[in-house]
């Protein structure tokens, strides 16, 4: 009885602390998620890589809370973005993976499930998605019509404004889409897209079929040796994944992509001045093809890959300047900087990165990177910047990007999350704000290849292999996951497997259909 009473008193005391802490947190007028693409834990000076100077990120890091154990939900793009925006694990959905550029929208639209942006709208924020999307567009069985209003698009998911690339820089269509319409499209030159490898548009010269001489003329010098996926339609001197015809006036120039995304963000911020905003800002950097604007060439000591990282840092500077110009004071502005998946050096083009990055482990001190289940796959640079509210420093709390949905809901005072929404998101607001040093107790990590799911419990990690065996690592002693201690701890393996099964079975389980298939 006495023990119960003590437990009760402790609980009350904790509750009191929580309430006090909650009321101390003001509601930001601007919330920015700055989402880099393929940026690894050790890819910037803010995380110790001096060869890639990122002054804007350094400033964010020195004034903000730098996380050392924050994770994307997956080691590739689409599932990570899906999880962040829905607060649910993407691996619950059958057929989830890296989407082609003509995929249908896989996010729930309003009325299907409450997403993070739709929640922010309900909480009174003006919302925007700017930059890389890669979550599909449109619904229905017919092929995508790029020449009309594309719907559903980010608008139906909860974004008031959008200026996006449909998929990735290396996938067609190579155009920007503003609020569901291709920007700069000439109706007399309609866009057609096809993703069948053997398909050819009449007269199309794809890199795969071209003669040496044609390649010489058509491709930028570094684009000469693209792999078998990236050897289709040539646009702006770079061969892509997929086929595209038409839309000449709307095609992007790769060296201008960052500037166009930055301009769209600055415009949204300026036009929103005075109103609360939620900006989901997704850079194309540092994904392939890496083709930085001339002014960033040579900006790093790590070649082209380092240069696009510095270009990404420039985007951060522009967003921050736009915020301050529009009157959003630093103490009213929450900026969350992170990346969608781990790093990759060579990803389809021989762009010189491999040679320039000799000796650079972009995920250091971890192993693996993009596509993998090792820590490098999902352990992300993650900085929370909110001067005056979040104390500068470092946090080793275990948190997931999937937790942003519920944490931000609490921050903005939204307490009507339907029972079918954000089911995998945990309220980690205090961890994100530096008031809880621990974060989650457990966190699944996902790799698309083989649809494998690892489980972190504290510093221990259970890792399934593609051969059907299990490995166990103690990351506190072995961050590089080199020493498999599964043999010594069969009981831990069994206990973790039970936990993992419980997580998988929760919230509708696995094998749920994609929203685009409903
Ligand atoms: C892969 C591409 C890779 C990249 C990736 C998507 C091949 C062989 N590789 O399929 O180049 O485009 O998809 O990256 O095609 S992500 O960051 O959007 O997940
Ligand atoms: Ca990515």
Coordinates of C-alpha atoms and ligand atoms in Angstrom, one line a residue:
X1 CA 0.0 0.0 0.0
X2 CA 2.8 2.3 1.0
X3 CA 4.6 1.5 -2.2
X4 CA 1.5 2.3 -4.2
X5 CA 1.1 5.6 -2.5
X6 CA 4.7 6.6 -3.2
X7 CA 4.2 5.5 -6.9
X8 CA 1.1 7.7 -7.0
X9 CA 2.9 10.7 -5.5
X10 CA 5.8 10.3 -7.9
X11 CA 3.3 10.2 -10.8
X12 CA 1.6 13.3 -9.6
X13 CA 4.9 15.1 -9.3
X14 CA 5.9 14.0 -12.8
X15 CA 2.5 15.1 -14.1
X16 CA 3.0 18.5 -12.5
X17 CA 6.4 18.9 -14.0
X18 CA 5.0 18.0 -17.4
X19 CA 2.1 20.5 -17.1
X20 CA 4.4 23.2 -16.0
X21 CA 6.8 22.4 -18.8
X22 CA 4.0 22.3 -21.3
X23 CA 2.6 25.7 -20.4
X24 CA 6.1 27.1 -20.7
X25 CA 6.3 26.2 -24.3
X26 CA 4.8 29.0 -26.4
X27 CA 3.2 28.3 -29.8
X28 CA 5.6 29.1 -32.6
X29 CA 4.4 31.4 -35.4
X30 CA 6.5 29.6 -37.9
X31 CA 7.3 25.8 -37.9
X32 CA 9.8 24.8 -40.6
X33 CA 10.8 21.2 -41.3
X34 CA 13.9 21.5 -43.4
X35 CA 14.3 18.1 -45.0
X36 CA 17.6 17.3 -46.8
X37 CA 17.8 14.4 -49.2
X38 CA 20.3 11.5 -48.7
X39 CA 22.4 13.6 -46.3
X40 CA 24.3 11.4 -43.9
X41 CA 25.1 11.8 -40.2
X42 CA 28.7 12.9 -40.9
X43 CA 28.2 14.9 -44.1
X44 CA 28.4 18.4 -42.8
X45 CA 30.6 20.5 -40.6
X46 CA 27.8 20.7 -38.1
X47 CA 28.3 17.0 -37.5
X48 CA 32.1 17.1 -37.6
X49 CA 33.0 17.0 -41.3
X50 CA 35.2 20.0 -41.7
X51 CA 35.8 19.3 -45.4
X52 CA 32.2 20.4 -46.1
X53 CA 31.8 23.9 -44.5
X54 CA 28.1 24.6 -43.8
X55 CA 28.0 28.0 -42.0
X56 CA 24.2 28.2 -41.9
X57 CA 23.9 24.7 -40.4
X58 CA 26.8 25.5 -38.0
X59 CA 24.9 28.5 -36.8
X60 CA 21.7 26.4 -36.4
X61 CA 23.7 23.8 -34.5
X62 CA 25.4 26.2 -32.2
X63 CA 22.2 27.9 -31.2
X64 CA 20.1 24.7 -31.3
X65 CA 19.7 21.2 -29.9
X66 CA 21.8 18.7 -31.8
X67 CA 20.5 15.2 -31.7
X68 CA 22.8 12.2 -31.9
X69 CA 20.1 9.4 -32.0
X70 CA 17.3 10.7 -34.2
X71 CA 16.0 8.6 -37.0
X72 CA 14.1 8.6 -40.3
X73 CA 11.6 5.8 -40.4
X74 CA 13.3 4.1 -43.4
X75 CA 16.6 4.1 -45.2
X76 CA 15.0 5.3 -48.4
X77 CA 13.0 8.4 -49.3
X78 CA 9.3 7.6 -50.0
X79 CA 8.7 5.5 -46.8
X80 CA 10.5 8.1 -44.6
X81 CA 8.5 11.0 -46.0
X82 CA 5.3 9.0 -45.7
X83 CA 6.0 8.2 -42.1
X84 CA 6.9 11.8 -41.2
X85 CA 3.7 13.2 -42.8
X86 CA 1.3 10.6 -41.5
X87 CA 2.7 9.6 -38.1
X88 CA 2.4 6.0 -39.2
X89 CA 5.0 3.5 -40.3
X90 CA 5.2 3.2 -44.0
X91 CA 6.1 -0.5 -43.8
X92 CA 2.5 -1.2 -42.7
X93 CA 1.5 -0.6 -46.4
X94 CA 1.9 -3.3 -48.9
X95 CA 3.9 -2.4 -52.0
X96 CA 5.5 0.7 -50.3
X97 CA 8.8 1.6 -51.8
X98 CA 10.7 4.0 -53.9
X99 CA 8.1 5.4 -56.2
X100 CA 8.4 5.9 -59.9
X101 CA 7.8 9.5 -61.1
X102 CA 4.3 8.7 -62.4
X103 CA 3.1 6.9 -59.3
X104 CA -0.3 7.7 -57.8
X105 CA -0.6 9.6 -54.5
X106 CA 0.1 7.2 -51.7
X107 CA -0.7 9.6 -48.8
X108 CA -4.2 9.6 -47.3
X109 CA -6.2 12.6 -48.4
X110 CA -8.5 14.6 -46.1
X111 CA -11.3 12.4 -44.9
X112 CA -9.2 9.3 -45.2
X113 CA -6.8 9.9 -42.3
X114 CA -5.4 13.0 -40.5
X115 CA -2.0 14.0 -41.8
X116 CA 0.5 16.3 -40.1
X117 CA -0.1 19.2 -42.6
X118 CA -3.9 18.8 -42.3
X119 CA -3.5 18.9 -38.5
X120 CA -1.5 22.1 -38.8
X121 CA -4.2 23.6 -40.9
X122 CA -6.8 22.8 -38.3
X123 CA -4.6 24.4 -35.8
X124 CA -4.6 27.6 -37.8
X125 CA -1.4 27.4 -39.7
X126 CA -0.9 28.2 -43.4
X127 CA 0.9 25.2 -44.8
X128 CA 3.2 24.6 -47.7
X129 CA 5.1 21.7 -49.3
X130 CA 8.1 23.0 -51.3
X131 CA 10.8 20.9 -53.1
X132 CA 11.0 17.2 -53.5
X133 CA 7.8 15.3 -53.1
X134 CA 8.1 11.7 -54.2
X135 CA 4.8 10.5 -52.7
X136 CA 2.9 10.2 -55.9
X137 CA 0.3 12.4 -57.5
X138 CA -3.3 11.8 -58.7
X139 CA -5.5 8.8 -58.3
X140 CA -7.5 6.5 -60.5
X141 CA -6.5 3.9 -63.1
X142 CA -5.7 6.1 -66.1
X143 CA -2.1 7.2 -66.7
X144 CA -1.2 10.5 -65.1
X145 CA -2.3 13.5 -67.2
X146 CA 0.4 16.1 -66.6
X147 CA -1.3 18.6 -68.8
X148 CA -4.3 19.4 -66.7
X149 CA -4.9 20.0 -63.0
X150 CA -3.3 17.1 -61.2
X151 CA -5.4 15.9 -58.4
X152 CA -5.2 14.8 -55.7
X153 CA -1.9 16.6 -55.0
X154 CA -0.4 18.1 -51.8
X155 CA -3.4 20.3 -51.5
X156 CA -5.7 17.4 -50.8
X157 CA -3.3 16.1 -48.2
X158 CA -3.3 19.4 -46.2
X159 CA -0.9 21.8 -47.9
X160 CA -2.4 25.2 -48.8
X161 CA 0.5 25.8 -51.2
X162 CA 2.9 23.5 -53.0
X163 CA 5.8 23.9 -55.4
X164 CA 7.2 20.4 -56.0
X165 CA 9.2 18.0 -58.1
X166 CA 7.0 15.0 -58.6
X167 CA 9.7 12.5 -57.6
X168 CA 13.5 12.8 -57.7
X169 CA 16.0 14.7 -59.8
X170 CA 16.9 11.5 -61.6
X171 CA 13.3 10.6 -62.5
X172 CA 11.1 12.1 -65.1
X173 CA 9.1 14.3 -65.4
X174 CA 11.7 17.0 -65.0
X175 CA 9.3 19.9 -64.2
X176 CA 8.0 21.8 -61.3
X177 CA 4.4 21.5 -60.3
X178 CA 2.7 24.4 -58.5
X179 CA -0.6 23.7 -56.8
X180 CA -1.3 20.8 -59.1
X181 CA -0.2 22.4 -62.4
X182 CA 3.1 22.1 -64.3
X183 CA 4.9 25.4 -64.2
X184 CA 5.6 27.0 -67.6
X185 CA 3.9 24.3 -69.6
X186 CA 3.0 25.2 -73.2
X187 CA -0.4 23.5 -73.9
X188 CA 0.7 22.9 -77.5
X189 CA 3.6 20.7 -76.3
X190 CA 2.0 18.3 -73.9
X191 CA 4.0 16.2 -71.5
X192 CA 3.9 12.4 -71.8
X193 CA 5.6 10.1 -69.4
X194 CA 6.2 6.3 -69.5
X195 CA 8.2 4.1 -67.1
X196 CA 8.4 0.9 -69.0
X197 CA 12.1 0.2 -69.6
X198 CA 11.7 -1.0 -73.2
X199 CA 9.3 1.8 -74.2
X200 CA 10.5 4.5 -76.6
X201 CA 8.7 7.6 -77.7
X202 CA 8.8 8.1 -81.5
X203 CA 12.1 9.6 -82.3
X204 CA 13.3 9.5 -78.7
X205 CA 17.1 9.0 -78.3
X206 CA 17.7 7.4 -74.9
X207 CA 21.1 7.1 -73.5
X208 CA 20.9 3.3 -73.6
X209 CA 20.6 3.2 -77.4
X210 CA 22.8 6.2 -78.3
X211 CA 26.0 6.0 -80.2
X212 CA 29.2 7.2 -78.6
X213 CA 29.1 10.2 -80.7
X214 CA 25.5 11.0 -79.8
X215 CA 26.4 10.6 -76.1
X216 CA 29.3 12.9 -76.5
X217 CA 26.9 15.6 -77.8
X218 CA 23.9 15.0 -75.7
X219 CA 25.3 14.4 -72.2
X220 CA 27.2 16.5 -69.7
X221 CA 30.7 15.1 -69.4
X222 CA 30.2 13.5 -66.0
X223 CA 26.9 11.9 -67.1
X224 CA 28.5 9.6 -69.5
X225 CA 28.4 6.4 -67.5
X226 CA 25.0 6.3 -66.0
X227 CA 23.8 2.8 -64.8
X228 CA 21.1 0.8 -66.5
X229 CA 18.3 2.5 -64.6
X230 CA 19.5 6.0 -65.4
X231 CA 20.0 5.6 -69.1
X232 CA 16.7 6.6 -70.5
X233 CA 15.4 10.1 -71.6
X234 CA 18.1 12.7 -71.7
X235 CA 17.1 16.1 -70.3
X236 CA 19.5 19.0 -69.6
X237 CA 22.4 16.7 -70.6
X238 CA 21.6 14.1 -68.0
X239 CA 20.0 10.7 -68.7
X240 CA 17.2 9.8 -66.3
X241 CA 15.1 7.0 -65.0
X242 CA 11.9 6.9 -67.2
X243 CA 10.8 8.3 -70.5
X244 CA 9.4 11.8 -71.0
X245 CA 8.3 13.7 -74.1
X246 CA 7.1 17.2 -74.6
X247 CA 6.9 20.0 -72.0
X248 CA 10.1 21.7 -73.4
X249 CA 9.3 25.1 -72.0
X250 CA 8.7 23.6 -68.5
X251 CA 11.9 21.5 -68.2
X252 CA 14.1 22.4 -65.3
X253 CA 17.8 23.1 -65.5
X254 CA 19.5 21.0 -62.9
X255 CA 21.9 23.7 -61.8
X256 CA 18.9 26.0 -61.0
X257 CA 16.8 23.5 -59.0
X258 CA 18.0 24.7 -55.6
X259 CA 17.4 28.3 -56.5
X260 CA 13.9 27.6 -57.8
X261 CA 13.0 25.8 -54.7
X262 CA 14.5 28.5 -52.5
X263 CA 12.6 31.2 -54.4
X264 CA 9.3 29.3 -53.9
X265 CA 9.9 29.0 -50.2
X266 CA 10.9 32.6 -49.9
X267 CA 7.8 33.7 -51.8
X268 CA 5.5 31.5 -49.6
X269 CA 7.1 33.0 -46.4
X270 CA 6.8 36.5 -47.7
X271 CA 3.2 36.1 -48.8
X272 CA 2.3 34.6 -45.4
X273 CA 3.9 37.3 -43.3
X274 CA 1.8 38.0 -40.2
X275 CA 0.2 34.5 -40.3
X276 CA 1.3 31.3 -38.6
X277 CA 3.0 29.0 -41.1
X278 CA 4.1 25.4 -41.4
X279 CA 6.6 24.9 -44.1
X280 CA 7.7 21.4 -45.2
X281 CA 10.8 22.4 -47.2
X282 CA 12.5 19.5 -49.1
X283 CA 15.8 20.1 -50.8
X284 CA 16.7 18.2 -53.9
X285 CA 20.3 18.2 -52.5
X286 CA 22.2 16.1 -52.0
X287 CA 20.4 13.5 -54.1
X288 CA 21.8 12.5 -57.6
X289 CA 22.2 13.9 -60.2
X290 CA 24.5 16.2 -58.4
X291 CA 24.9 19.3 -60.5
X292 CA 25.4 22.3 -58.4
X293 CA 25.1 25.9 -59.6
X294 CA 28.4 27.3 -60.8
X295 CA 28.7 29.5 -57.7
X296 CA 28.9 26.4 -55.4
X297 CA 31.5 24.5 -57.5
X298 CA 34.6 23.9 -55.4
X299 CA 32.8 25.1 -52.3
X300 CA 33.9 21.9 -50.4
X301 CA 36.9 19.8 -50.3
X302 CA 34.9 16.7 -51.1
X303 CA 34.1 17.2 -54.8
X304 CA 30.7 17.4 -56.3
X305 CA 28.9 15.7 -53.5
X306 CA 30.4 18.1 -50.9
X307 CA 29.6 21.0 -53.2
X308 CA 25.9 20.2 -53.4
X309 CA 25.9 19.9 -49.6
X310 CA 27.2 23.4 -49.3
X311 CA 24.5 24.4 -51.8
X312 CA 21.9 22.8 -49.5
X313 CA 23.4 24.9 -46.6
X314 CA 22.8 28.0 -48.8
X315 CA 19.2 27.0 -49.0
X316 CA 19.0 27.0 -45.2
X317 CA 20.4 30.5 -45.2
X318 CA 17.9 31.7 -47.7
X319 CA 14.9 30.2 -45.7
X320 CA 16.2 31.8 -42.5
X321 CA 16.7 35.2 -44.2
X322 CA 13.2 35.0 -45.7
X323 CA 11.7 34.3 -42.3
X324 CA 13.5 37.2 -40.7
X325 CA 12.6 39.6 -43.6
X326 CA 8.9 38.6 -43.2
X327 CA 9.0 39.4 -39.5
X328 CA 9.1 36.0 -38.0
X329 CA 11.4 36.5 -35.0
X330 CA 13.8 33.7 -34.1
X331 CA 12.0 33.0 -30.7
X332 CA 8.8 32.6 -32.6
X333 CA 10.3 30.2 -35.1
X334 CA 10.9 26.5 -34.7
X335 CA 13.3 25.1 -37.3
X336 CA 13.8 21.3 -37.5
X337 CA 16.6 20.3 -39.7
X338 CA 17.0 16.6 -40.8
X339 CA 17.4 14.2 -43.7
X340 CA 15.2 11.5 -45.3
X341 CA 17.6 8.7 -45.3
X342 CA 21.3 7.8 -44.9
X343 CA 24.1 8.7 -47.3
X344 CA 25.2 7.2 -50.6
X345 CA 28.3 8.1 -52.5
X346 CA 27.7 6.5 -55.9
X347 CA 24.0 6.2 -56.8
X348 CA 23.6 5.8 -60.5
X349 CA 26.0 8.2 -62.1
X350 CA 29.8 8.2 -62.2
X351 CA 30.0 11.8 -61.1
X352 CA 33.4 11.7 -59.5
X353 CA 32.0 11.5 -56.0
X354 CA 33.6 8.1 -55.3
X355 CA 37.1 9.4 -55.9
X356 CA 36.6 12.7 -54.2
X357 CA 35.1 11.0 -51.1
X358 CA 37.9 8.5 -50.5
X359 CA 38.5 8.4 -46.8
X360 CA 35.1 10.0 -46.0
X361 CA 32.6 7.9 -44.1
X362 CA 29.5 9.9 -44.6
X363 CA 27.7 8.0 -41.8
X364 CA 30.6 8.1 -39.3
X365 CA 30.9 6.8 -36.6
X366 CA 28.2 4.4 -37.9
X367 CA 28.2 1.8 -40.7
X368 CA 26.0 1.5 -43.7
X369 CA 23.9 4.3 -45.3
X370 CA 21.1 4.7 -47.7
X371 CA 19.2 1.4 -48.4
X372 CA 20.7 -0.4 -45.4
X373 CA 19.4 -1.5 -42.1
X374 CA 22.6 -0.5 -40.3
X375 CA 22.5 2.7 -38.2
X376 CA 23.9 4.8 -41.1
X377 CA 20.6 4.1 -43.0
X378 CA 18.3 5.9 -40.6
X379 CA 20.4 7.8 -38.0
X380 CA 20.0 11.3 -39.2
X381 CA 21.5 14.7 -38.6
X382 CA 18.7 16.3 -36.6
X383 CA 18.8 19.8 -35.2
X384 CA 16.0 21.6 -33.3
X385 CA 16.4 25.4 -33.4
X386 CA 14.2 27.6 -31.3
X387 CA 16.1 30.3 -29.6
X388 CA 14.9 31.3 -26.1
X389 CA 12.8 28.1 -25.8
X390 CA 15.1 25.2 -26.7
X391 CA 18.4 25.4 -25.0
X392 CA 21.5 24.9 -27.2
X393 CA 23.3 21.7 -26.6
X394 CA 23.3 18.0 -27.5
X395 CA 20.7 15.4 -26.9
X396 CA 21.1 11.6 -27.2
X397 CA 17.4 11.0 -26.9
X398 CA 16.1 8.2 -29.1
X399 CA 13.5 9.8 -31.4
X400 CA 11.9 9.2 -34.8
X401 CA 10.7 11.6 -37.4
X402 CA 7.5 9.7 -37.2
X403 CA 7.1 11.3 -33.8
X404 CA 6.9 14.8 -35.2
X405 CA 3.2 14.4 -36.0
X406 CA 2.0 13.9 -32.4
X407 CA 4.7 16.1 -30.9
X408 CA 3.8 19.1 -33.1
X409 CA 0.1 18.4 -32.5
X410 CA 0.7 18.8 -28.8
X411 CA 2.9 21.9 -29.3
X412 CA 0.2 23.7 -31.3
X413 CA -2.5 22.6 -28.8
X414 CA -4.3 20.2 -31.2
X415 CA -5.9 17.5 -29.1
X416 CA -8.5 16.0 -31.5
X417 CA -6.4 13.4 -33.3
X418 CA -8.8 10.7 -34.5
X419 CA -8.2 7.2 -33.3
X420 CA -7.3 6.0 -36.7
X421 CA -4.6 8.6 -37.3
X422 CA -0.9 9.1 -36.3
X423 CA -1.0 5.7 -34.6
X424 CA 2.8 5.1 -34.7
X425 CA 3.7 8.6 -33.7
X426 CA 4.7 9.2 -30.0
X427 CA 4.5 12.5 -28.3
X428 CA 8.2 13.3 -27.9
X429 CA 7.7 17.0 -27.6
X430 CA 9.8 17.2 -24.4
X431 CA 12.6 15.2 -26.0
X432 CA 12.5 17.4 -29.1
X433 CA 12.7 20.5 -26.9
X434 CA 15.5 19.2 -24.7
X435 CA 13.4 18.6 -21.6
X436 CA 13.6 14.8 -21.7
X437 CA 17.0 13.2 -22.3
X438 CA 15.7 9.7 -23.0
X439 CA 13.1 9.9 -25.7
X440 CA 11.6 6.6 -26.9
X441 CA 12.1 3.3 -25.2
X442 CA 12.1 1.4 -28.5
X443 CA 12.2 2.3 -32.2
X444 CA 11.9 0.2 -35.3
X445 CA 14.2 0.9 -38.2
X446 CA 13.2 -0.1 -41.8
X447 CA 15.1 -1.0 -44.9
X448 CA 13.2 -1.3 -48.2
X449 CA 15.3 -4.0 -49.6
X450 CA 13.8 -7.2 -48.3
X451 CA 11.3 -5.1 -46.3
X452 CA 13.4 -5.7 -43.2
X453 CA 12.7 -4.2 -39.8
X454 CA 15.3 -3.8 -37.1
X455 CA 14.5 -2.9 -33.5
X456 CA 16.3 -0.5 -31.2
X457 CA 15.7 -0.8 -27.5
X458 CA 17.9 1.7 -25.8
X459 CA 21.3 1.1 -27.2
X460 CA 20.7 -2.5 -28.1
X461 CA 19.7 -3.3 -31.7
X462 CA 18.1 -6.5 -33.0
X463 CA 18.9 -6.8 -36.7
X464 CA 17.3 -9.3 -39.1
X465 CA 19.4 -10.5 -42.0
X466 CA 18.2 -11.3 -45.5
X467 CA 19.1 -14.9 -44.8
X468 CA 16.5 -15.1 -42.0
X469 CA 18.9 -15.0 -39.1
X470 CA 19.1 -12.4 -36.3
X471 CA 22.0 -10.3 -35.1
X472 CA 22.4 -8.3 -32.0
X473 CA 24.5 -5.2 -31.4
X474 CA 25.4 -3.0 -28.4
X475 CA 25.7 0.4 -30.0
X476 CA 27.0 2.0 -26.8
X477 CA 30.2 -0.1 -27.2
X478 CA 30.0 -0.8 -30.9
X479 CA 28.4 2.0 -32.9
X480 CA 29.7 0.5 -36.1
X481 CA 27.8 -2.7 -35.7
X482 CA 30.8 -4.9 -36.2
X483 CA 30.5 -7.3 -33.2
X484 CA 27.4 -9.5 -33.4
X485 CA 26.7 -10.6 -29.9
X486 CA 23.6 -12.6 -30.7
X487 CA 25.2 -15.9 -29.7
X488 CA 25.8 -14.6 -26.1
X489 CA 22.3 -13.3 -25.6
X490 CA 19.6 -15.7 -27.0
X491 CA 17.2 -14.5 -24.3
X492 CA 17.5 -10.9 -25.5
X493 CA 16.9 -11.9 -29.0
X494 CA 13.7 -13.7 -28.0
X495 CA 12.4 -10.8 -25.9
X496 CA 13.2 -8.3 -28.7
X497 CA 11.4 -10.5 -31.3
X498 CA 8.3 -10.4 -29.1
X499 CA 8.5 -6.6 -28.9
X500 CA 8.9 -6.4 -32.6
X501 CA 5.9 -8.6 -33.3
X502 CA 3.8 -6.4 -30.9
X503 CA 4.9 -3.3 -32.8
X504 CA 4.1 -4.9 -36.2
X505 CA 0.7 -6.1 -35.1
X506 CA -0.4 -2.8 -33.7
X507 CA -2.3 -0.1 -35.6
X508 CA -3.8 -2.3 -38.3
X509 CA -0.7 -4.5 -38.6
X510 CA 1.2 -5.0 -41.8
X511 CA 0.1 -5.6 -45.4
X512 CA -2.5 -2.8 -45.4
X513 CA -3.1 -1.6 -49.0
X514 CA -1.6 1.7 -50.2
X515 CA -4.1 4.5 -50.1
X516 CA -3.7 4.7 -53.9
X517 CA -5.1 1.2 -54.2
X518 CA -8.2 1.6 -52.1
Ligands
LIG1 C1 17.0 4.0 -56.7 C2 17.9 4.6 -57.7 C3 18.7 5.7 -57.1 C4 17.8 6.7 -56.4 C5 16.8 6.0 -55.5 C6 15.8 6.9 -54.9 C7 18.6 2.8 -59.3 C8 19.6 1.7 -59.6 N1 18.8 3.5 -58.2 O1 16.2 3.0 -57.3 O2 19.5 6.3 -58.0 O3 17.1 7.4 -57.4 O4 16.1 5.0 -56.2 O5 16.4 7.6 -53.9 O6 17.7 3.1 -60.1 S1 15.5 8.2 -52.8 O7 16.3 9.1 -52.0 O8 14.4 9.0 -53.4 O9 15.0 7.1 -52.0
LIG2 CA1 16.5 10.3 -50.1

